[in-house]
mmCIF file of C-alpha atoms and ligand atoms in Angstrom:
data_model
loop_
_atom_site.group_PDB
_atom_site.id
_atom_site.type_symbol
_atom_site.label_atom_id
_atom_site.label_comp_id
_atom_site.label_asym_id
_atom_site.label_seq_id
_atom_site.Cartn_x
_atom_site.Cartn_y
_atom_site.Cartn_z
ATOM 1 C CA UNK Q 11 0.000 0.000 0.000
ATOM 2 C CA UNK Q 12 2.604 2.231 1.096
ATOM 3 C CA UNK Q 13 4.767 1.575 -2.216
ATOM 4 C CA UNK Q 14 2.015 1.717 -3.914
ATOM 5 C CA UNK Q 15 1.018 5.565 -2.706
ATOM 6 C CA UNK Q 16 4.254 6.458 -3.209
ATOM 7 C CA UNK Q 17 4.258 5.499 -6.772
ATOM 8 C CA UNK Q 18 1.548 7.579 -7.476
ATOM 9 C CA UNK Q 19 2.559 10.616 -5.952
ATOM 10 C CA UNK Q 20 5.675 10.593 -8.205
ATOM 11 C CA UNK Q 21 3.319 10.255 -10.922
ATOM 12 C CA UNK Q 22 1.267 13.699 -9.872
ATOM 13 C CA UNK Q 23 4.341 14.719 -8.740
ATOM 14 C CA UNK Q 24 5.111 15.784 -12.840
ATOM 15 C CA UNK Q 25 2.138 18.240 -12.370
ATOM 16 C CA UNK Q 26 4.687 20.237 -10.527
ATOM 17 C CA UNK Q 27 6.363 21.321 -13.296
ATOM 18 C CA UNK Q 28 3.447 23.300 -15.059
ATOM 19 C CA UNK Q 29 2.517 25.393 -12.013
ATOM 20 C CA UNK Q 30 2.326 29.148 -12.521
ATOM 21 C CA UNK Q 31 3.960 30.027 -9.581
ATOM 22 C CA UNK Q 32 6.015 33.086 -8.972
ATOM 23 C CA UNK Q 33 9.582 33.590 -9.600
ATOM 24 C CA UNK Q 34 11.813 33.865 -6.936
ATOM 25 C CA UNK Q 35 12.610 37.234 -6.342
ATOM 26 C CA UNK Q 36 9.031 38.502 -7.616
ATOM 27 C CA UNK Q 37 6.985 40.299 -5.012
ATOM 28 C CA UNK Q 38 3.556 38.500 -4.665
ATOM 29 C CA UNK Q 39 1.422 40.200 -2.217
ATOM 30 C CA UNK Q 40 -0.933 37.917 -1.645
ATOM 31 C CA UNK Q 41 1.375 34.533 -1.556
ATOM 32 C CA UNK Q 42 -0.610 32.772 -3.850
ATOM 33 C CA UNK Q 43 1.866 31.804 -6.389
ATOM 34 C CA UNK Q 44 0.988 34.549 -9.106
ATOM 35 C CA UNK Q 45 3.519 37.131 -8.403
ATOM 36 C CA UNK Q 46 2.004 40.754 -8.847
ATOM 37 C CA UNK Q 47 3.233 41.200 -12.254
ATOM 38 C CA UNK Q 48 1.016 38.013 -13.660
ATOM 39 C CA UNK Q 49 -1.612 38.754 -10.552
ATOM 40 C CA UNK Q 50 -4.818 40.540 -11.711
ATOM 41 C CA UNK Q 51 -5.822 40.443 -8.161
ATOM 42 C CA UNK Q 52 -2.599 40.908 -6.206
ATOM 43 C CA UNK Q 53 -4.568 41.237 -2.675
ATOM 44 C CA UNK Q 54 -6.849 38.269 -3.189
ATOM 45 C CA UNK Q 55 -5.220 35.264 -3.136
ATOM 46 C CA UNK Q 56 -6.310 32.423 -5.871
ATOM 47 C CA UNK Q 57 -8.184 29.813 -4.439
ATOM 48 C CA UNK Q 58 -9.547 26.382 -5.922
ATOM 49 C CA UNK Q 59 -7.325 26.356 -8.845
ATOM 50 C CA UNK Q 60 -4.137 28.149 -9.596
ATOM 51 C CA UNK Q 61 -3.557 26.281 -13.003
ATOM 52 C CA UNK Q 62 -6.340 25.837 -15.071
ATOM 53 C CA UNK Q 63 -6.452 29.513 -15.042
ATOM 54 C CA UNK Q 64 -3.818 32.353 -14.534
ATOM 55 C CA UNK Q 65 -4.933 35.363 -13.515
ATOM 56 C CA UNK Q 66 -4.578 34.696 -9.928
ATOM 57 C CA UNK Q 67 -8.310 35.731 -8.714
ATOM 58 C CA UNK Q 68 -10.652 33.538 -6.471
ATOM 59 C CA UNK Q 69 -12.292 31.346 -8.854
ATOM 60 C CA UNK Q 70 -15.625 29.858 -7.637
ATOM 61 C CA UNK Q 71 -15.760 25.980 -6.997
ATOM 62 C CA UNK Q 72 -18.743 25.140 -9.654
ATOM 63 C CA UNK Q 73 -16.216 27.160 -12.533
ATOM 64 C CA UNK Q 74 -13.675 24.813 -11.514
ATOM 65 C CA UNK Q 75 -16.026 21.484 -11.839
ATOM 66 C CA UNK Q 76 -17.029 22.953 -15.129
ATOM 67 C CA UNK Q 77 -13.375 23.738 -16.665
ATOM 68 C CA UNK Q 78 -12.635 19.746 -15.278
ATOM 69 C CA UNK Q 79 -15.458 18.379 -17.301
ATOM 70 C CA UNK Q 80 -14.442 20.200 -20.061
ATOM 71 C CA UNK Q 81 -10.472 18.902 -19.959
ATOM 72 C CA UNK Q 82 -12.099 15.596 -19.122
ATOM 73 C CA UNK Q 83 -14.333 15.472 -21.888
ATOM 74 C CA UNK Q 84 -12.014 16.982 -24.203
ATOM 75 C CA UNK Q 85 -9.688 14.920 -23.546
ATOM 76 C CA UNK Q 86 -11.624 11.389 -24.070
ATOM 77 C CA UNK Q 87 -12.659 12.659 -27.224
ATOM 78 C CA UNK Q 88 -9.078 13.074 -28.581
ATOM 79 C CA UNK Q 89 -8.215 9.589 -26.978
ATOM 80 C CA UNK Q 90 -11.200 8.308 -28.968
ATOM 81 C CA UNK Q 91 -11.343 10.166 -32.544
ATOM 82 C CA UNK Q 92 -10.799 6.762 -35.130
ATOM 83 C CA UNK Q 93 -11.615 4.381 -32.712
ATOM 84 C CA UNK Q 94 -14.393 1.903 -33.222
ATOM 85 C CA UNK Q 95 -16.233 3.403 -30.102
ATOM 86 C CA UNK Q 96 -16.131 7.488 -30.342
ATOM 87 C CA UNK Q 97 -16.694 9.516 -27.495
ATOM 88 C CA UNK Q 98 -19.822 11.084 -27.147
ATOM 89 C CA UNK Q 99 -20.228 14.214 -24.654
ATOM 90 C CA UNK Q 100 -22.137 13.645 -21.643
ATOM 91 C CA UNK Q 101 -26.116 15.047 -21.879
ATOM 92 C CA UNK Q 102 -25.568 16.995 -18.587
ATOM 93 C CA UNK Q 103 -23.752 17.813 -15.667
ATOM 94 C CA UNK Q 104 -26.038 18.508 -12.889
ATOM 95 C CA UNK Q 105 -25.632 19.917 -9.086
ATOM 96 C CA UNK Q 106 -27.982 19.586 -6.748
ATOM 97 C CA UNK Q 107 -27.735 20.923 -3.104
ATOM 98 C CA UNK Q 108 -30.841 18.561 -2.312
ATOM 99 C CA UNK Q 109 -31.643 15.078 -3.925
ATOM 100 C CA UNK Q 110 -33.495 15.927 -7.010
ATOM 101 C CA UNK Q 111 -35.298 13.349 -9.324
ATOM 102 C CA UNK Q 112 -33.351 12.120 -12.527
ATOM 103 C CA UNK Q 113 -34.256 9.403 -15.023
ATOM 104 C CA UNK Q 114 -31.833 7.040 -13.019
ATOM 105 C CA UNK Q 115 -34.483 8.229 -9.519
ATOM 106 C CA UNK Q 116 -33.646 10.318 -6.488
ATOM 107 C CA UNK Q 117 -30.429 11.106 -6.394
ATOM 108 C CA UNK Q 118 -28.634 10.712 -2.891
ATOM 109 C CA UNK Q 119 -27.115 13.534 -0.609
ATOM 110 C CA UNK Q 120 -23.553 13.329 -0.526
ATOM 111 C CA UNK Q 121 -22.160 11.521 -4.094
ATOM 112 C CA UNK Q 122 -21.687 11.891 -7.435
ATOM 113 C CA UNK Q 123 -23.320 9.532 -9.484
ATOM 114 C CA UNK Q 124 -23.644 8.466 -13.827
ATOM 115 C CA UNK Q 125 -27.226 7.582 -15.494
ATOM 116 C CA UNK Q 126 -26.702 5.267 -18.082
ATOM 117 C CA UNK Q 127 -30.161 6.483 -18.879
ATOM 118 C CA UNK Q 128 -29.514 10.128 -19.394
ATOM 119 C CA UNK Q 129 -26.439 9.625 -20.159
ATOM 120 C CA UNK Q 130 -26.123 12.450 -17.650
ATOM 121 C CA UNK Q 131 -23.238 13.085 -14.048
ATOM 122 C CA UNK Q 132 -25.061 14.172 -11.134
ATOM 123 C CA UNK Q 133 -23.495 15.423 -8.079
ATOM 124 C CA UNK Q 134 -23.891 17.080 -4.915
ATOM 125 C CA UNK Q 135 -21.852 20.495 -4.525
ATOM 126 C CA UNK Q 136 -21.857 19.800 -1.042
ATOM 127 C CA UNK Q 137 -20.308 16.875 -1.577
ATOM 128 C CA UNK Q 138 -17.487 17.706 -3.722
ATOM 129 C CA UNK Q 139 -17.337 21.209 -1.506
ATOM 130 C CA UNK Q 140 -16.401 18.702 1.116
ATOM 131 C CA UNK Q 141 -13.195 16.884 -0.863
ATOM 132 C CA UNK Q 142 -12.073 20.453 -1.877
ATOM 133 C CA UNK Q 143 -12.222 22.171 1.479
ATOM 134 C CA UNK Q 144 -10.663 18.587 3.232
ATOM 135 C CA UNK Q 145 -8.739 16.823 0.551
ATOM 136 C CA UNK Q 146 -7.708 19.736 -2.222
ATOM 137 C CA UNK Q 147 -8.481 20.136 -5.842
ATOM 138 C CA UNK Q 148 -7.128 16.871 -7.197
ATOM 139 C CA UNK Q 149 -10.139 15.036 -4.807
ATOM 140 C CA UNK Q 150 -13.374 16.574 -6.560
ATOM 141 C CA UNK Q 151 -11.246 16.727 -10.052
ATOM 142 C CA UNK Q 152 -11.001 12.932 -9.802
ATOM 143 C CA UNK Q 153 -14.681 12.773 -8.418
ATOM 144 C CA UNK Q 154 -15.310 14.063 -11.899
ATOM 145 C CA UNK Q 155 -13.062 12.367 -14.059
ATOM 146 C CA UNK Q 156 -14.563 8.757 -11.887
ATOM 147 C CA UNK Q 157 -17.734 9.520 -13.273
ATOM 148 C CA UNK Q 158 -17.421 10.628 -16.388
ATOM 149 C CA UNK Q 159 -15.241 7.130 -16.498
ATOM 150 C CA UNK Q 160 -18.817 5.571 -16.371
ATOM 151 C CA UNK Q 161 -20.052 7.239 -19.431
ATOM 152 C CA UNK Q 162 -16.513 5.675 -21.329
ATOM 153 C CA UNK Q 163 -17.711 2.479 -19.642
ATOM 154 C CA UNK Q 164 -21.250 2.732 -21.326
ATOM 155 C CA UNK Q 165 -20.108 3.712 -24.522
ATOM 156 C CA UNK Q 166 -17.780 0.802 -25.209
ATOM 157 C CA UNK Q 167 -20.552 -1.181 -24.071
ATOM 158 C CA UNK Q 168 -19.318 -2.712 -20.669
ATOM 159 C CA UNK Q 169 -22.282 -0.887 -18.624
ATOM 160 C CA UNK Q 170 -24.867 -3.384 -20.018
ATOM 161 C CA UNK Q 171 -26.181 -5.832 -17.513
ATOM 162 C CA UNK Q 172 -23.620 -8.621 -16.883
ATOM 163 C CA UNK Q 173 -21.082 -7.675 -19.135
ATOM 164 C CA UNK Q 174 -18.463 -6.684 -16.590
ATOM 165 C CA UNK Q 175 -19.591 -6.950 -12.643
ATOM 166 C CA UNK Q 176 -20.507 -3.479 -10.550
ATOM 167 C CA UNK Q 177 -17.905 -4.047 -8.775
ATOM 168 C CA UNK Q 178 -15.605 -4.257 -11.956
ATOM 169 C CA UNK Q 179 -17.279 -0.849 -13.607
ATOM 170 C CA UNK Q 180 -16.234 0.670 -10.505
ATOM 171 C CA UNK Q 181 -12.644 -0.379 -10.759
ATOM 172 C CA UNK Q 182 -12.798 0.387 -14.716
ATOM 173 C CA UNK Q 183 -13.736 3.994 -13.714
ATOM 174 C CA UNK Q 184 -10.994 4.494 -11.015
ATOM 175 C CA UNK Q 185 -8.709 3.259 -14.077
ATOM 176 C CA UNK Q 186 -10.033 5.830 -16.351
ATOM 177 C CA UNK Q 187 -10.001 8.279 -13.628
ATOM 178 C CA UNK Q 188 -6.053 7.841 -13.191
ATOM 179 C CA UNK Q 189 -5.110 7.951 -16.667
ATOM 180 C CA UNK Q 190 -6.914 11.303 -16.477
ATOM 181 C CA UNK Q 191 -5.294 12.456 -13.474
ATOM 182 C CA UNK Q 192 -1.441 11.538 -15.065
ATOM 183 C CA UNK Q 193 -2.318 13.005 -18.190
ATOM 184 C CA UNK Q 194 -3.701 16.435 -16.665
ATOM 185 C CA UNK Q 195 -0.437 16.460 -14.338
ATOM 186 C CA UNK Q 196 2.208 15.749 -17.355
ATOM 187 C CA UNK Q 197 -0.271 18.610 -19.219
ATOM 188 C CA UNK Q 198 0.160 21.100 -16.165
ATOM 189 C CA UNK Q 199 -3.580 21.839 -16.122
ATOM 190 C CA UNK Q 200 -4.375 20.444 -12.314
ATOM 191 C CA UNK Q 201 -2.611 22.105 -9.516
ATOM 192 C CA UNK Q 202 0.395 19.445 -7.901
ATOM 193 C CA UNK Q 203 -1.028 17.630 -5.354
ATOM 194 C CA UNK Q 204 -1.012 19.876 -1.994
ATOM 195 C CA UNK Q 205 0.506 18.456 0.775
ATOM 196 C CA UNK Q 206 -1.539 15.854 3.200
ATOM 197 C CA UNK Q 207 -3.658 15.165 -0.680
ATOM 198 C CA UNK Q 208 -3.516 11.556 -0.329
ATOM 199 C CA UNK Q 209 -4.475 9.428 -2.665
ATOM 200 C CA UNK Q 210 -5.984 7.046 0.182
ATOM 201 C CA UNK Q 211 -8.771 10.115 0.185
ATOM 202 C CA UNK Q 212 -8.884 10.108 -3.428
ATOM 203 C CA UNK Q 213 -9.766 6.450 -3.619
ATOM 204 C CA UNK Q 214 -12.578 7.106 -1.173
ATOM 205 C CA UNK Q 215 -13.945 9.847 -3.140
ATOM 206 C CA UNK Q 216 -17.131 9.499 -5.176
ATOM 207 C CA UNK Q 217 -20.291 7.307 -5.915
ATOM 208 C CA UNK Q 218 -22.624 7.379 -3.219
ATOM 209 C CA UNK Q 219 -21.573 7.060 -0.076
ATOM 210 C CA UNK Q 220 -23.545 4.219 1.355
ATOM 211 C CA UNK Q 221 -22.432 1.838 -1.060
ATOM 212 C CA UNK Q 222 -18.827 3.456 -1.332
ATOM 213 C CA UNK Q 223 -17.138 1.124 1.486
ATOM 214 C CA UNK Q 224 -18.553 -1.893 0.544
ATOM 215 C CA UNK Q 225 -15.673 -3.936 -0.990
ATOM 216 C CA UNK Q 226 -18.377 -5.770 -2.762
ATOM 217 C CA UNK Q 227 -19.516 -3.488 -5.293
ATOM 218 C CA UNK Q 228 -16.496 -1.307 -5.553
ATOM 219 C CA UNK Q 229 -13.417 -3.103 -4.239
ATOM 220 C CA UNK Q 230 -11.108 -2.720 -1.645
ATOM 221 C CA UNK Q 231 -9.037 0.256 -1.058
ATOM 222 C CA UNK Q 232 -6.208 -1.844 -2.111
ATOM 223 C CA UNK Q 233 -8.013 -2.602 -4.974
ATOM 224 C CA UNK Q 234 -9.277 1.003 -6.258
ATOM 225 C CA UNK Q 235 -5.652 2.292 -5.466
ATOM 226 C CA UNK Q 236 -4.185 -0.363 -7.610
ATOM 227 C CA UNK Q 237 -7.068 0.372 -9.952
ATOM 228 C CA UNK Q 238 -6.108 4.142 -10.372
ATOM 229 C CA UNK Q 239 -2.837 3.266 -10.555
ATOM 230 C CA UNK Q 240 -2.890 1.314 -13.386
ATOM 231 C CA UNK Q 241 -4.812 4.117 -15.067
ATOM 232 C CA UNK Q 242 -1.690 6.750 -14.004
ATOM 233 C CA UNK Q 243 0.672 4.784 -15.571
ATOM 234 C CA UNK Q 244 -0.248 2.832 -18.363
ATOM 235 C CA UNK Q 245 -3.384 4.935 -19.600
ATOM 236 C CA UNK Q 246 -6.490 3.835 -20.513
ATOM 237 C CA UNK Q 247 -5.959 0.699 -23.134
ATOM 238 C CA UNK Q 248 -5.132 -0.962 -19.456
ATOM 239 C CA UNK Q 249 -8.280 -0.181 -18.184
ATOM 240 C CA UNK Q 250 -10.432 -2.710 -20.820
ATOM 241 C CA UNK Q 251 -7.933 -5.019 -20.981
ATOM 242 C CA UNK Q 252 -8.591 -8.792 -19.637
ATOM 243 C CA UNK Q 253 -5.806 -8.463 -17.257
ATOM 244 C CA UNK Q 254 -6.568 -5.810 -16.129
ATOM 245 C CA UNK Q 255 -9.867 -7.585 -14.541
ATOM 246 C CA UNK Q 256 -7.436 -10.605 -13.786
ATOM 247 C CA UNK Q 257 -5.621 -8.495 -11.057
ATOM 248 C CA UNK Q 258 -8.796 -8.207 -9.022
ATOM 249 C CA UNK Q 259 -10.532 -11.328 -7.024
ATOM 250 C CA UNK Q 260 -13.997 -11.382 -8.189
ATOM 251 C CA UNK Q 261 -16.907 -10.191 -6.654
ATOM 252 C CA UNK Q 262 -17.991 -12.091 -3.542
ATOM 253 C CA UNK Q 263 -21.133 -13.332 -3.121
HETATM 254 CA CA1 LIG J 29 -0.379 36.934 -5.911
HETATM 255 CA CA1 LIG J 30 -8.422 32.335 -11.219
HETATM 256 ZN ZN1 LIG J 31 -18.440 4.995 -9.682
#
């Protein structure tokens, strides 16, 4: 486990290099990274994301979920341009403070969730308010990326009943969800992981969270982490791939 985290880390650790910071003898007022020369708003410091965008203001958390989606999306359809299974942009991306109806039924407080039906991500801002303020950026970002990992799922065809297990899906989306999070890092478009941004948290982010500790529909911790990291290092081919499932006991009864 240990090795394991550490692996990863070095993987985000690449995002690192694309940061925006300030250089070393620039004055930056508000010690946010954007020195005052770059800094359109040299007293407020930049919260939520200092990379995606550069002009060192407060962005608000829903502009940051949005600009995610977008990289996300964007960057599946690239991935998937030729292939025999195109992406396809998700229908919506919904937030709800309080469970609202969808054509997949009440959504739950706290989680993020996919409808195969709608083809649509629905989450909580709460929720992901919660992995921002206690985990950092890189938690809801993955969040995100995990879900829209579903819609890949369903549009190669492996969310139709008893193709792949639940349990599997789940592991197939942490996959996807890595190879996102190592290709945003090498791209310098997520902040570097903050400090005390584990990736234990990250694995425990996402889906609702009744079901999200049951090792029978998504896996152990051990598992997801080894699921993600797969995904971080050898992108998202792995992720469909028979071994791939092979590395994972199946689902108990
Ligand atoms: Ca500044
Ligand atoms: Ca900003
Ligand atoms: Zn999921």
């Amino acid at each position: 486990m240990l090795r394991a985290t550490l692996l990863v880390t070095s993987v985000i650790g690449l995002a690192a290099c694309g940061n925006s910071g300030a250089g070393v003898d620039e004055l930056d007022s508000d010690d946010d990274g954007f020195s005052n020369s770059v800094d359109a708003c040299p007293n407020e410091p930049e919260t939520v994301n200092g990379v995606f965008d550069t002009d060192g203001c407060p962005d608000t958390p829903q502009g940051f979920y949005d600009v995610v989606r977008l990289d996300v999306e964007a960057w599946w359809t690239v991935l998937l341009t030729g292939q025999p299974f195109p992406y396809r942009p998700i229908s919506e991306f919904v937030a709800y403070t309080t469970p609202v109806d969808t054509p997949c039924g009440v959504v739950e407080s706290n989680s993020a969730s996919y409808c195969t039906t709608s083809e649509g991500i629905y989450y909580d801002s709460k929720f992901l308010q919660f992995f921002l303020d206690e985990v950092g950026d890189l938690a809801p970002a993955f969040i995100i990326a995990h879900e829209i990992g579903h819609h890949v799922s369903n549009i190669f065809g492996f969310e139709a009943p008893s193709v792949i297990s639940v349990k599997e899906l789940e592991l197939q989306a942490d996959c996807f969800g890595g190879a996102w999070v190592a290709s945003a890092g090498a791209r310098g478009v997520l902040q570097p992981a903050a400090q005390g941004e584990t990736l234990d948290a990250l694995i425990l982010a996402g889906d609702p969270a009744a079901t999200w500790f049951r090792p029978d529909l998504h896996g152990t911790s051990d598992d997801r982490l080894t699921a993600f990291i797969v995904g971080t290092l050898q992108g998202t081919p792995s992720c469909t791939s028979p071994s791939f499932f092979a590395l994972f006991a199946p689902p108990s009864e």
